[in-house]
Coordinates of C-alpha atoms and ligand atoms in Angstrom, one line a residue:
M1 CA 0.1 0.1 0.0
I2 CA 1.2 3.6 -0.9
A3 CA -0.8 6.2 1.0
G4 CA -0.7 9.9 0.5
N5 CA -1.2 12.1 3.7
W6 CA -1.9 15.7 2.2
K7 CA -2.0 16.9 6.0
M8 CA -3.2 20.7 6.1
N9 CA -2.5 21.7 2.2
L10 CA -3.7 22.2 -0.8
R11 CA -7.2 24.4 -1.9
F12 CA -10.3 22.7 -3.1
A13 CA -9.7 22.7 -6.8
E14 CA -6.0 21.5 -6.3
A15 CA -6.8 18.5 -4.3
V16 CA -9.5 17.4 -7.0
E17 CA -6.8 18.3 -9.6
L18 CA -4.4 16.5 -7.9
V19 CA -6.1 12.9 -7.4
K20 CA -7.3 13.2 -11.2
T21 CA -3.5 13.4 -12.2
I22 CA -2.8 10.5 -9.6
A23 CA -5.4 8.6 -10.7
G24 CA -4.4 8.6 -14.8
G25 CA -1.0 8.3 -13.8
I26 CA -1.4 4.8 -12.0
E27 CA -4.4 3.8 -14.4
G28 CA -4.2 0.2 -14.9
L29 CA -1.6 -0.3 -12.0
E30 CA -2.1 -4.1 -10.0
G31 CA -0.6 -5.2 -6.8
V32 CA -0.8 -2.3 -5.2
D33 CA -3.3 -0.4 -3.1
V34 CA -3.3 3.3 -3.1
L35 CA -4.7 5.4 -0.8
V36 CA -5.1 9.6 -0.5
A37 CA -6.4 11.6 2.6
P38 CA -6.9 14.8 1.8
P39 CA -8.0 17.3 4.0
F40 CA -11.6 17.2 5.3
T41 CA -13.2 20.0 3.3
H42 CA -12.1 18.1 -0.1
L43 CA -13.1 14.6 0.6
A44 CA -16.5 14.1 -0.9
Q45 CA -15.5 16.2 -3.9
V46 CA -12.3 14.3 -4.3
R47 CA -14.5 11.0 -4.0
Q48 CA -16.6 12.0 -6.6
A49 CA -13.2 12.7 -8.4
L50 CA -12.3 9.5 -8.0
G51 CA -15.1 7.9 -9.9
T52 CA -15.0 4.4 -10.5
T53 CA -10.8 3.8 -9.7
K54 CA -9.7 1.9 -7.0
I55 CA -8.0 4.5 -5.1
F56 CA -8.5 4.6 -1.6
L57 CA -10.2 7.3 0.7
A58 CA -9.1 8.2 4.2
G59 CA -9.5 11.0 6.7
Q60 CA -6.5 12.2 8.5
N61 CA -8.0 12.0 12.0
M62 CA -11.6 11.3 13.6
H63 CA -13.3 12.3 16.8
S64 CA -14.2 9.0 18.8
E65 CA -17.8 10.4 19.4
M66 CA -20.4 9.9 16.6
S67 CA -21.9 13.4 16.7
G68 CA -22.3 15.9 19.5
A69 CA -21.2 19.3 20.9
Y70 CA -17.1 19.0 19.9
T71 CA -17.1 22.1 18.2
G72 CA -14.4 21.9 15.2
E73 CA -14.4 18.1 15.1
I74 CA -15.3 15.4 12.7
S75 CA -16.9 12.2 13.3
G76 CA -16.4 8.8 11.7
T77 CA -20.0 8.9 10.5
M78 CA -19.0 11.9 8.6
I79 CA -16.1 10.7 6.7
V80 CA -17.7 7.7 5.7
S81 CA -20.5 9.5 4.3
A82 CA -17.8 11.4 2.2
G83 CA -16.7 8.2 0.8
C84 CA -14.1 7.5 2.9
S85 CA -13.1 4.0 3.6
H86 CA -9.6 4.2 5.9
V87 CA -8.8 6.7 8.2
I88 CA -5.3 7.8 9.6
I89 CA -5.1 7.8 13.8
G90 CA -2.4 8.5 15.8
H91 CA -0.3 10.7 13.6
S92 CA 2.6 12.2 15.4
E93 CA 1.6 15.8 14.2
R94 CA -2.1 14.9 16.0
R95 CA 0.2 13.7 18.9
Q96 CA 3.0 16.7 19.3
Y97 CA 0.3 19.6 18.7
F98 CA -3.1 18.7 19.7
N99 CA -2.5 16.4 22.6
E100 CA -3.4 12.8 21.5
T101 CA -2.2 10.2 23.9
D102 CA -2.3 6.6 23.5
A103 CA -5.7 6.4 25.5
T104 CA -7.4 8.9 22.9
V105 CA -5.9 7.0 20.2
N106 CA -7.1 3.7 21.3
Q107 CA -10.6 5.5 21.5
R108 CA -10.4 6.3 17.8
I109 CA -9.4 3.1 16.7
V110 CA -12.3 1.7 18.8
A111 CA -14.8 4.1 16.8
A112 CA -12.9 3.7 13.6
I113 CA -14.0 -0.1 13.8
R114 CA -17.5 1.0 14.8
H115 CA -17.9 2.5 11.6
K116 CA -16.1 -0.2 9.7
L117 CA -13.4 2.4 8.8
V118 CA -10.1 0.5 8.2
P119 CA -7.2 2.4 10.3
V120 CA -4.1 3.5 9.5
F121 CA -2.4 3.6 13.0
C122 CA 0.4 5.5 13.4
V123 CA 3.3 5.4 15.7
G124 CA 6.9 6.3 16.0
E125 CA 9.6 7.3 18.4
T126 CA 11.1 11.1 18.6
E127 CA 15.0 11.6 18.0
A128 CA 15.6 11.7 22.1
Q129 CA 13.6 8.4 22.4
R130 CA 15.9 7.0 19.7
E131 CA 19.3 8.1 21.4
A132 CA 18.0 7.2 24.7
D133 CA 17.7 3.4 23.2
A134 CA 13.9 3.7 23.8
T135 CA 12.7 3.1 20.5
F136 CA 11.2 -0.6 21.0
S137 CA 10.0 0.5 24.4
V138 CA 8.2 3.5 23.0
L139 CA 7.0 1.4 20.4
D140 CA 5.5 -1.3 22.6
K141 CA 3.5 0.6 24.5
Q142 CA 2.1 2.9 21.7
V143 CA 1.0 -0.4 19.9
T144 CA -0.3 -2.0 23.3
D145 CA -2.3 0.7 24.6
G146 CA -3.3 1.8 21.1
L147 CA -5.1 -1.8 20.3
Q148 CA -6.1 -2.4 24.0
G149 CA -9.3 -4.3 24.5
I150 CA -9.7 -4.9 20.6
A151 CA -10.2 -8.3 19.4
S152 CA -8.1 -9.7 16.5
E153 CA -11.3 -10.1 14.6
D154 CA -12.1 -6.7 14.6
L155 CA -8.5 -5.6 13.2
V156 CA -8.9 -7.2 9.5
D157 CA -7.3 -5.2 7.2
L158 CA -5.4 -3.1 10.1
V159 CA -2.8 -1.3 8.5
I160 CA 0.0 0.2 11.1
A161 CA 2.3 3.3 10.1
Y162 CA 5.8 3.1 11.6
E163 CA 7.0 7.1 11.0
P164 CA 10.1 8.0 13.1
V165 CA 9.1 11.5 14.5
W166 CA 13.0 12.5 13.6
A167 CA 12.0 11.7 9.7
I168 CA 8.8 13.2 9.0
G169 CA 9.4 16.3 6.9
T170 CA 13.1 16.6 7.9
G171 CA 14.4 14.8 4.5
K172 CA 15.8 12.5 7.0
T173 CA 15.0 9.0 6.0
A174 CA 15.4 6.0 8.5
T175 CA 17.8 3.3 6.8
S176 CA 16.2 0.7 5.0
E177 CA 18.0 -1.7 7.8
Q178 CA 16.4 0.8 10.7
A179 CA 13.2 0.3 9.3
Q180 CA 12.9 -3.1 8.7
E181 CA 14.3 -3.6 12.5
V182 CA 11.3 -1.9 13.6
H183 CA 9.0 -3.3 11.6
Q184 CA 10.0 -6.6 12.3
F185 CA 9.8 -5.7 16.0
L186 CA 6.3 -4.7 15.6
R187 CA 5.3 -7.8 13.5
G188 CA 6.8 -9.6 16.4
Q189 CA 4.8 -7.7 19.2
L190 CA 1.5 -8.0 17.1
A191 CA 2.4 -11.7 16.8
K192 CA 2.7 -11.9 20.4
A193 CA -0.5 -10.5 21.1
Y194 CA -2.9 -11.9 18.4
G195 CA -0.9 -14.5 16.8
A196 CA 1.6 -15.3 13.9
E197 CA -1.5 -15.4 11.2
F198 CA -2.8 -12.5 12.3
A199 CA 1.0 -10.6 12.4
Q200 CA 1.3 -11.7 9.0
S201 CA -1.8 -10.1 7.6
V202 CA -1.3 -6.5 8.8
R203 CA 0.3 -4.2 6.7
I204 CA 3.1 -2.5 8.0
L205 CA 4.1 1.1 6.3
Y206 CA 6.9 3.1 6.5
G207 CA 6.7 6.9 6.9
G208 CA 9.4 9.9 7.4
S209 CA 10.3 11.6 4.1
V210 CA 9.9 8.6 1.7
K211 CA 10.8 9.8 -1.8
P212 CA 11.2 8.3 -5.4
A213 CA 14.8 7.9 -4.7
N214 CA 14.5 5.8 -1.8
I215 CA 11.0 3.9 -2.0
A216 CA 12.7 0.7 -3.7
E217 CA 15.3 0.5 -1.3
L218 CA 12.8 0.6 1.5
M219 CA 10.4 -1.4 -0.2
S220 CA 12.9 -4.1 -0.5
M221 CA 13.0 -5.2 3.1
A222 CA 10.7 -7.9 4.1
D223 CA 8.4 -6.3 6.6
V224 CA 8.2 -3.0 4.7
D225 CA 4.7 -3.2 3.1
G226 CA 4.4 0.0 1.6
A227 CA 4.7 3.9 2.4
L228 CA 3.1 6.7 3.9
V229 CA 4.1 9.6 1.9
G230 CA 3.7 13.7 3.2
G231 CA 5.4 15.9 1.3
A232 CA 6.1 13.7 -2.0
S233 CA 2.3 13.0 -1.9
L234 CA 1.9 16.4 -3.2
E235 CA 2.9 16.4 -6.4
A236 CA 1.1 14.2 -8.9
E237 CA 4.3 13.0 -10.7
T238 CA 6.4 12.3 -8.1
F239 CA 3.6 10.0 -5.7
S240 CA 3.0 8.1 -9.2
Q241 CA 6.9 7.5 -9.5
I242 CA 6.5 6.1 -5.6
V243 CA 3.5 3.9 -6.3
K244 CA 5.2 2.6 -9.3
F245 CA 8.7 2.3 -8.0
Ligands
PGA1 P1 6.9 13.4 5.1 O1 5.7 12.9 6.1 O2 6.5 12.3 3.9 O3 6.7 14.6 4.8 O4 7.8 13.2 5.7 C1 4.9 11.5 6.4 C2 4.0 11.7 7.0 O5 3.7 13.0 8.2 O6 3.1 11.0 7.3

């Protein structure tokens, strides 16, 4: 799976244009699921522009309640009605700037499942945590707490995105060996909690400064099943190159 996280970028018309060009650029391509996550305001129109193409649509976040007095928030019901099949949950920017915690991430994953949305569940360590040799313990906690109380049969199609915080938008990509080491660890933790078969079925994406020049190397690793792409997903040709690597 190659997923494009557009973050807080693009005007309405630009978003529609971008997705149309991406769809044209990767038409007929087999063997890869492609997903785009536009800002909320653009979802319905992007869905319409996608027509019958197989590109999946994701929200960048969602609130855990279905509706109510939560000014400025967006619910799972809303993004489903706009045409989403997936939702990004727990992105490090949400954790860093909007006070999301493992507990709120867990509530949102539970709510996503209730709406039959596939969660793209993001985890990742900061530079300080990596330097303090805390990478694995941080990730273990994020995964354990994020999925707490959720049964494996509710996590069919689960996507996990490993995004080292120090690699997001910095131009510093984890080496393919660093990514593989973490992905293997994450799969091992999933196997311990849910069994090996389930762990094999989970797609673990790498995210953090993915670009056409490093995608092939990352994807050559056994446990790297795709990428979550930020900056490089905003330009159709660049994103298509990543999808087609
Ligand atoms: P980046 O962002 O590709 O711009 O580093 C990745 C992400 O935050 O999903």
